[in-house]
Coordinates of C-alpha atoms and ligand atoms in Angstrom, one line a residue:
X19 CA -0.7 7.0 9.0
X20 CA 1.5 5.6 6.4
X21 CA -0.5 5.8 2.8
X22 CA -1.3 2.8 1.3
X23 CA -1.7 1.1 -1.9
X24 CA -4.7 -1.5 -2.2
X25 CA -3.7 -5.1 -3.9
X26 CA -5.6 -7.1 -6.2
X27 CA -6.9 -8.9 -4.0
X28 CA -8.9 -6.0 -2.6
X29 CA -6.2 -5.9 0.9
X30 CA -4.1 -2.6 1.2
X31 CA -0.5 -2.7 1.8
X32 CA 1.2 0.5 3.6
X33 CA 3.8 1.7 0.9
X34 CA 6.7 2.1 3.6
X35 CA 7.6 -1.1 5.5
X36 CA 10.1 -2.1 6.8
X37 CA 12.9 -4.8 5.2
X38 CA 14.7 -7.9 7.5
X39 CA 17.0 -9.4 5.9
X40 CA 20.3 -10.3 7.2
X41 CA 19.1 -9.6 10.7
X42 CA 18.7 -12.7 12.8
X43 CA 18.0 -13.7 16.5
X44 CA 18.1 -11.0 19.4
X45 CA 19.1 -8.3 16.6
X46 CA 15.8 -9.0 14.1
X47 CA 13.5 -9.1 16.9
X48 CA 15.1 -5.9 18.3
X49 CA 14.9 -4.5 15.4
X50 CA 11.4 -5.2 14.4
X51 CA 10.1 -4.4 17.7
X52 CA 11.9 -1.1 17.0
X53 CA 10.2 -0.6 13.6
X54 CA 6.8 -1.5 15.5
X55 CA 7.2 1.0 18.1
X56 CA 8.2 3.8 15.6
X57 CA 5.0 3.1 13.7
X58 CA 5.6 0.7 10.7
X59 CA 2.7 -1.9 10.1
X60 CA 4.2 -3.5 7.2
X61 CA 7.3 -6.0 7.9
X62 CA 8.5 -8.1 5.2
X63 CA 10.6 -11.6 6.1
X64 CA 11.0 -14.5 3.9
X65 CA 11.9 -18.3 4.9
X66 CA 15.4 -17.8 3.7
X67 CA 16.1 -14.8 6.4
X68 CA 16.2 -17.4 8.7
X69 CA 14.4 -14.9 11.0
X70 CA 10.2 -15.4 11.2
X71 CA 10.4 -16.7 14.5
X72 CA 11.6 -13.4 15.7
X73 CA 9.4 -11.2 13.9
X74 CA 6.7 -13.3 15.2
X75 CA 7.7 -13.1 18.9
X76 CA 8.4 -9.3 18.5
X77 CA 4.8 -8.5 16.6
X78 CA 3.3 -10.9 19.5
X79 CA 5.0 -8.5 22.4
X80 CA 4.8 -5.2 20.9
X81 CA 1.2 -5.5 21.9
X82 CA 0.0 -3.8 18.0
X83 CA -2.9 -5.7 17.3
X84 CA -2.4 -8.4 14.6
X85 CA -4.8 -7.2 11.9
X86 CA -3.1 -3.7 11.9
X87 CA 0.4 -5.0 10.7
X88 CA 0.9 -6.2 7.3
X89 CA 3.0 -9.1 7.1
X90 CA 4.8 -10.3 4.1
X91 CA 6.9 -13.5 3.9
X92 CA 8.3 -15.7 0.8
X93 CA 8.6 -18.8 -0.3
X94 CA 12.2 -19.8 -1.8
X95 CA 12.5 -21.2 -5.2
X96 CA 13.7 -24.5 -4.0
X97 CA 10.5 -25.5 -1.9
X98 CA 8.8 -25.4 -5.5
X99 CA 7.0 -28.8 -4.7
X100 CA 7.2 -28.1 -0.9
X101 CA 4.3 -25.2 -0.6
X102 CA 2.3 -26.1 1.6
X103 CA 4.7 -27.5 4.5
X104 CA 6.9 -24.3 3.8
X105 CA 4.2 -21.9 4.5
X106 CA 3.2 -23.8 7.1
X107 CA 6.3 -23.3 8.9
X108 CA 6.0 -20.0 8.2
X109 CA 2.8 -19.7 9.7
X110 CA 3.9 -21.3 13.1
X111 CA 6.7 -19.2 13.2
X112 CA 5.2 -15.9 12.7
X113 CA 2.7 -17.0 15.1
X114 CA -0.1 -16.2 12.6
X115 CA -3.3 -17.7 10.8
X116 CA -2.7 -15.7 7.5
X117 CA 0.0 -13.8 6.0
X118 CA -0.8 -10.6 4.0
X119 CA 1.2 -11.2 1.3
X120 CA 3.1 -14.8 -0.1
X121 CA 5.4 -14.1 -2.7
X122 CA 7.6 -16.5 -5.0
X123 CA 10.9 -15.2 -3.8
X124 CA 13.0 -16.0 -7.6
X125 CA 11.5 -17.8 -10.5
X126 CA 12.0 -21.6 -9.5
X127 CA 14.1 -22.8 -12.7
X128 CA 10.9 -24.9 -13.8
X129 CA 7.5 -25.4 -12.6
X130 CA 7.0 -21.3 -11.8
X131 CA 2.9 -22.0 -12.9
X132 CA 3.0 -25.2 -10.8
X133 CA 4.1 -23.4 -7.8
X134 CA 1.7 -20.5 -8.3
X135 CA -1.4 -22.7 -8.5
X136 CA 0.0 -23.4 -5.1
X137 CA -0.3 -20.4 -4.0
X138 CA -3.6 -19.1 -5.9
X139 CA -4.6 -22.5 -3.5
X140 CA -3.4 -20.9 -0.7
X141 CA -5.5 -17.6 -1.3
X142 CA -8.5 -19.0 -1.7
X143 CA -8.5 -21.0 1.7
X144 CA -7.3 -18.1 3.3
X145 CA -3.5 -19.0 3.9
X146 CA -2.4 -15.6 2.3
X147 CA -4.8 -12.4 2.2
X148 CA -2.5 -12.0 -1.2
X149 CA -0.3 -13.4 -3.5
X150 CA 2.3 -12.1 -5.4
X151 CA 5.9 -12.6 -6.9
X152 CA 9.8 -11.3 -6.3
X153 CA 12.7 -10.9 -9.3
X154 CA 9.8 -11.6 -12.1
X155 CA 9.9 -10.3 -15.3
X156 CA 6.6 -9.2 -17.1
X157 CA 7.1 -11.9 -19.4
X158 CA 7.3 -14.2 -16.5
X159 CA 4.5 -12.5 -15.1
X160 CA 2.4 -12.7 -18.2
X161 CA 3.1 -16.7 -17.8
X162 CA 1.4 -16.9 -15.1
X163 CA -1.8 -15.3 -15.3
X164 CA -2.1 -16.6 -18.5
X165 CA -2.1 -20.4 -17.2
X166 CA -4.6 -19.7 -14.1
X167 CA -6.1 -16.3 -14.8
X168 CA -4.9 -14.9 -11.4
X169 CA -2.3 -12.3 -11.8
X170 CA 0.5 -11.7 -8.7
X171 CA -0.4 -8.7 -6.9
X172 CA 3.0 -7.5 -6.1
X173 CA 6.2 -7.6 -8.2
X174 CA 9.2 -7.4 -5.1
X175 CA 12.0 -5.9 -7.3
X176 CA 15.5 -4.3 -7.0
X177 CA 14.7 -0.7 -7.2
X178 CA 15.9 3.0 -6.5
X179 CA 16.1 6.2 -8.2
X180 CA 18.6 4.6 -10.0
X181 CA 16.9 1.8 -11.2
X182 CA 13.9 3.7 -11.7
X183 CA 12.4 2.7 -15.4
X184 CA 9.1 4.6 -16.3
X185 CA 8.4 1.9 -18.8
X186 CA 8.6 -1.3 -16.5
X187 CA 7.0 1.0 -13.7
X188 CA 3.9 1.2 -16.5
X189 CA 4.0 -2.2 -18.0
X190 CA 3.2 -3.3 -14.0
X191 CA 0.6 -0.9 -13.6
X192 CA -1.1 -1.8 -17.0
X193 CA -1.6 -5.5 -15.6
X194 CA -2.6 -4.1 -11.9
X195 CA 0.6 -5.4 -10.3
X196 CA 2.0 -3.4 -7.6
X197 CA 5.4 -2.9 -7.7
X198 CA 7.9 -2.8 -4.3
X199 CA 11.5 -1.7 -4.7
X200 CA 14.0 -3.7 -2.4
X201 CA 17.4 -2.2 -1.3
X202 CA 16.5 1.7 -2.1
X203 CA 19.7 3.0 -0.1
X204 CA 21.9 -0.4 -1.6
X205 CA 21.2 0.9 -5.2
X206 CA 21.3 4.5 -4.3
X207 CA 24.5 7.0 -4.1
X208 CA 23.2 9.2 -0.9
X209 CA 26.2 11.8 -1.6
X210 CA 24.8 12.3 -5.0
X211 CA 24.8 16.1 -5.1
X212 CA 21.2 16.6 -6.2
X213 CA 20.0 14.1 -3.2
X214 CA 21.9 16.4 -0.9
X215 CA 20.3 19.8 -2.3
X216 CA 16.8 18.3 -2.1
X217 CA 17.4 16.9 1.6
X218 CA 18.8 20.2 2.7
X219 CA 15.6 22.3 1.0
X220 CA 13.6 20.3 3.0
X221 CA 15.6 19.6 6.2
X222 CA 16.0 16.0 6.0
X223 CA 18.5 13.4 5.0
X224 CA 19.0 11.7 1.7
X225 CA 17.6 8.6 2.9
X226 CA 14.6 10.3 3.3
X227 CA 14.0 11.9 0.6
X228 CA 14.8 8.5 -1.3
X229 CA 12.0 6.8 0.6
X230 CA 9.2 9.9 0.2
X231 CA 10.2 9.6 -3.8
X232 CA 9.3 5.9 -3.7
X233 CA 6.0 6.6 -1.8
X234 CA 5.1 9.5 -4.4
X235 CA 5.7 7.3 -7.0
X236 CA 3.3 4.7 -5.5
X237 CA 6.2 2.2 -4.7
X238 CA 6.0 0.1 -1.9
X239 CA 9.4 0.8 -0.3
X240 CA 11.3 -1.7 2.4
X241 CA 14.2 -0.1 4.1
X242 CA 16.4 -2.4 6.7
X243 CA 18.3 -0.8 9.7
X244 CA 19.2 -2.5 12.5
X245 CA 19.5 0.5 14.6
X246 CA 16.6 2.0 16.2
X247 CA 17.4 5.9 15.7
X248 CA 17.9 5.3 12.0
X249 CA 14.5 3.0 12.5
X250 CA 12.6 5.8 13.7
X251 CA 14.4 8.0 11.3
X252 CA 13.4 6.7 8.1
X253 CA 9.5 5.9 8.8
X254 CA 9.7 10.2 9.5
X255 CA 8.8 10.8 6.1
X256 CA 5.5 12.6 6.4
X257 CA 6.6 16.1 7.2
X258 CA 7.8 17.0 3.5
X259 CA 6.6 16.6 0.5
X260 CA 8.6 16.4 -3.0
X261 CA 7.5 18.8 -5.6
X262 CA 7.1 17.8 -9.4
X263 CA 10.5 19.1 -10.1
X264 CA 12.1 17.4 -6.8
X265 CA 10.7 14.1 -8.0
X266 CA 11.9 14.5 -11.9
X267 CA 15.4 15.6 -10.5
X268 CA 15.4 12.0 -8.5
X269 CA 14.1 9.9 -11.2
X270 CA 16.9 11.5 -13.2
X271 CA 19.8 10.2 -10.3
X272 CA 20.0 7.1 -12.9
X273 CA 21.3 9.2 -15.8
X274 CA 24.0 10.7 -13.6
X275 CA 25.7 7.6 -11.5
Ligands
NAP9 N1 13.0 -10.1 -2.7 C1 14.4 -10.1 -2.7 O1 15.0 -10.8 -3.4 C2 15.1 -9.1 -1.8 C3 16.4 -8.9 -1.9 C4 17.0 -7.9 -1.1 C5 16.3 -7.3 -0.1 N2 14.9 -7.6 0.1 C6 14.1 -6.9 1.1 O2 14.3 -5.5 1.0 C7 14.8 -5.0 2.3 C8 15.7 -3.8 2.1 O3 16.8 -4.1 1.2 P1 18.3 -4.3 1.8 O4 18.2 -4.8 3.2 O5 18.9 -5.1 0.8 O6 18.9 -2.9 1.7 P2 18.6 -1.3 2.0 O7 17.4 -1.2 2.9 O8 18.7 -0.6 0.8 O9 19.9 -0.9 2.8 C9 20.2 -1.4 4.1 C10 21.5 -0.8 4.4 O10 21.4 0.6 4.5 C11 21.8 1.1 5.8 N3 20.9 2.2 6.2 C12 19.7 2.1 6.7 N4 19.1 3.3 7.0 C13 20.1 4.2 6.5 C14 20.1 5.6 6.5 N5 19.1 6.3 7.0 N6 21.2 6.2 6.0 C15 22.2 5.5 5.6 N7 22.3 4.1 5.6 C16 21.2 3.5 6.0 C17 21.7 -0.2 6.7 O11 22.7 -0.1 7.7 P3 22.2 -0.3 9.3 O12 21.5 -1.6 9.4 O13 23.6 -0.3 10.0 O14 21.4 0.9 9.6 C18 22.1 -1.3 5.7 O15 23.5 -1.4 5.6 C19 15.5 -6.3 2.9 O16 15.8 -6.1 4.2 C20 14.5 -7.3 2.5 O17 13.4 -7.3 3.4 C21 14.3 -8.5 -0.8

């Protein structure tokens, strides 16, 4: 079972999901009914992939019961003012009562606490198990959970080994916000030398040992593929495990890009 991290909002969300965007149509729900077969229960969409409908349809026929997959979906910053009708949709698309996790996709230019009392709305009538935000600042953060005293339970930010920032990681954890890295192989070099070394020790590709760094770290991780053997591939992380050394070296790969 994937290891999980547990929100605010006293849910859990599996640190390894898997990521959807720019797959649409036949290809996303493929793809998702892919991930689902190979074991993922955490799937994270967003009204601007343009593809809920088909991760509805393919968590509906992969026959995994609905309270055992995490669902994430966002909200873009234009709807700011549109909430509730957006997440509506979203519901009816996704063919579900409740998401597991909303999330401001970018700070709306204005009216970011106006929005969130939106969704701290849609928490507390059950809408979204949890809340959160994506390409926030702390300072940003801070904002809001000063104006409403509820604090986003998730931070959706760009993030790799090469990205990786001890600080920022802390400054989240000091104000209980979970932090989940988007584009990990995007913002990665998977020919870097040291990746390759690590991956051989262990028998595994550099992708992989990417993801099992994020999960060590206790960052929720979304990788995309479209194809199902790399699908499969990448949830296989369980079978190795980074030493202390093995994670320093990868939290170094920033100093040497
Ligand atoms: N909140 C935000 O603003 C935001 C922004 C970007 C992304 N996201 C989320 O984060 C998810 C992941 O980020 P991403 O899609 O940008 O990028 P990513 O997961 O870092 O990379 C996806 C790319 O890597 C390839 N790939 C997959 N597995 C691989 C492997 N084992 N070895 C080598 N290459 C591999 C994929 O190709 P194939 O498909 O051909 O396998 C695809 O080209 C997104 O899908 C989305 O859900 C959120």
């Amino acid at each position: 079972m994937t290891p999980a991290v547990t929100l605010n909002s006293g849910t859990t969300m599996p640190l390894l999901g898997f990521g959807t965007w720019q797959i649409r149509g036949d290809k996303a729900y493929q793809a998702v009914l892919a991930a689902l077969e190979a074991g993922y229960r955490h799937i994270d969409t967003a009204t601007m992939y343009g593809n809920e409908a088909e991760v509805g349809r393919a968590l509906r026929d992969s026959g995994v019961p609905r309270d055992e997959v995490f669902v994430t979906t966002k909200l873009p910053p234009e709807r700011a003012g549109k909430e509730d009708a957006t997440l509506a949709a979203s519901l009816r698309a996704l063919g579900v009562d409740a998401v597991d996790l909303w999330l401001i996709h970018w700070p709306p230019r204005r009216k970011s606490v106006a929005v969130w009392e939106k969704f701290v709305a849609a928490r507390s009538d059950g809408r979204a198990r949890a809340i959160g935000v994506s390409n926030y600042g702390l300072d940003e953060i801070d904002e809001l959970s000063t104006a409403t005293g509820v604090t986003p339970a998730v931070n959706q930010i760009r993030f790799g080994p090469a990205l990786y920032d001890a600080k920022l990681v802390a400054g989240h954890r000091e104000r209980g916000v979970v932090v989940e890295g988007y584009s990990p192989f995007k913002t990665t070099n998977l020919h870097d030398p040291a990746l390759t070394r690590i991956a051989e020790a262990h028998g595994v590709d550099p992708a992989r040992v990417v993801l099992r760094w994020h999960v060590q770290r206790e960052i929720v991780v979304i990788p995309k593929s479209a194809r199902a053997e790399r699908i499969a591939r990448n949830f296989d992380i369980d079978g190795f495990s980074l030493s202390d050394e093995e994670l320093a070296e990868v939290d170094g790969l920033a100093q040497r890009l």
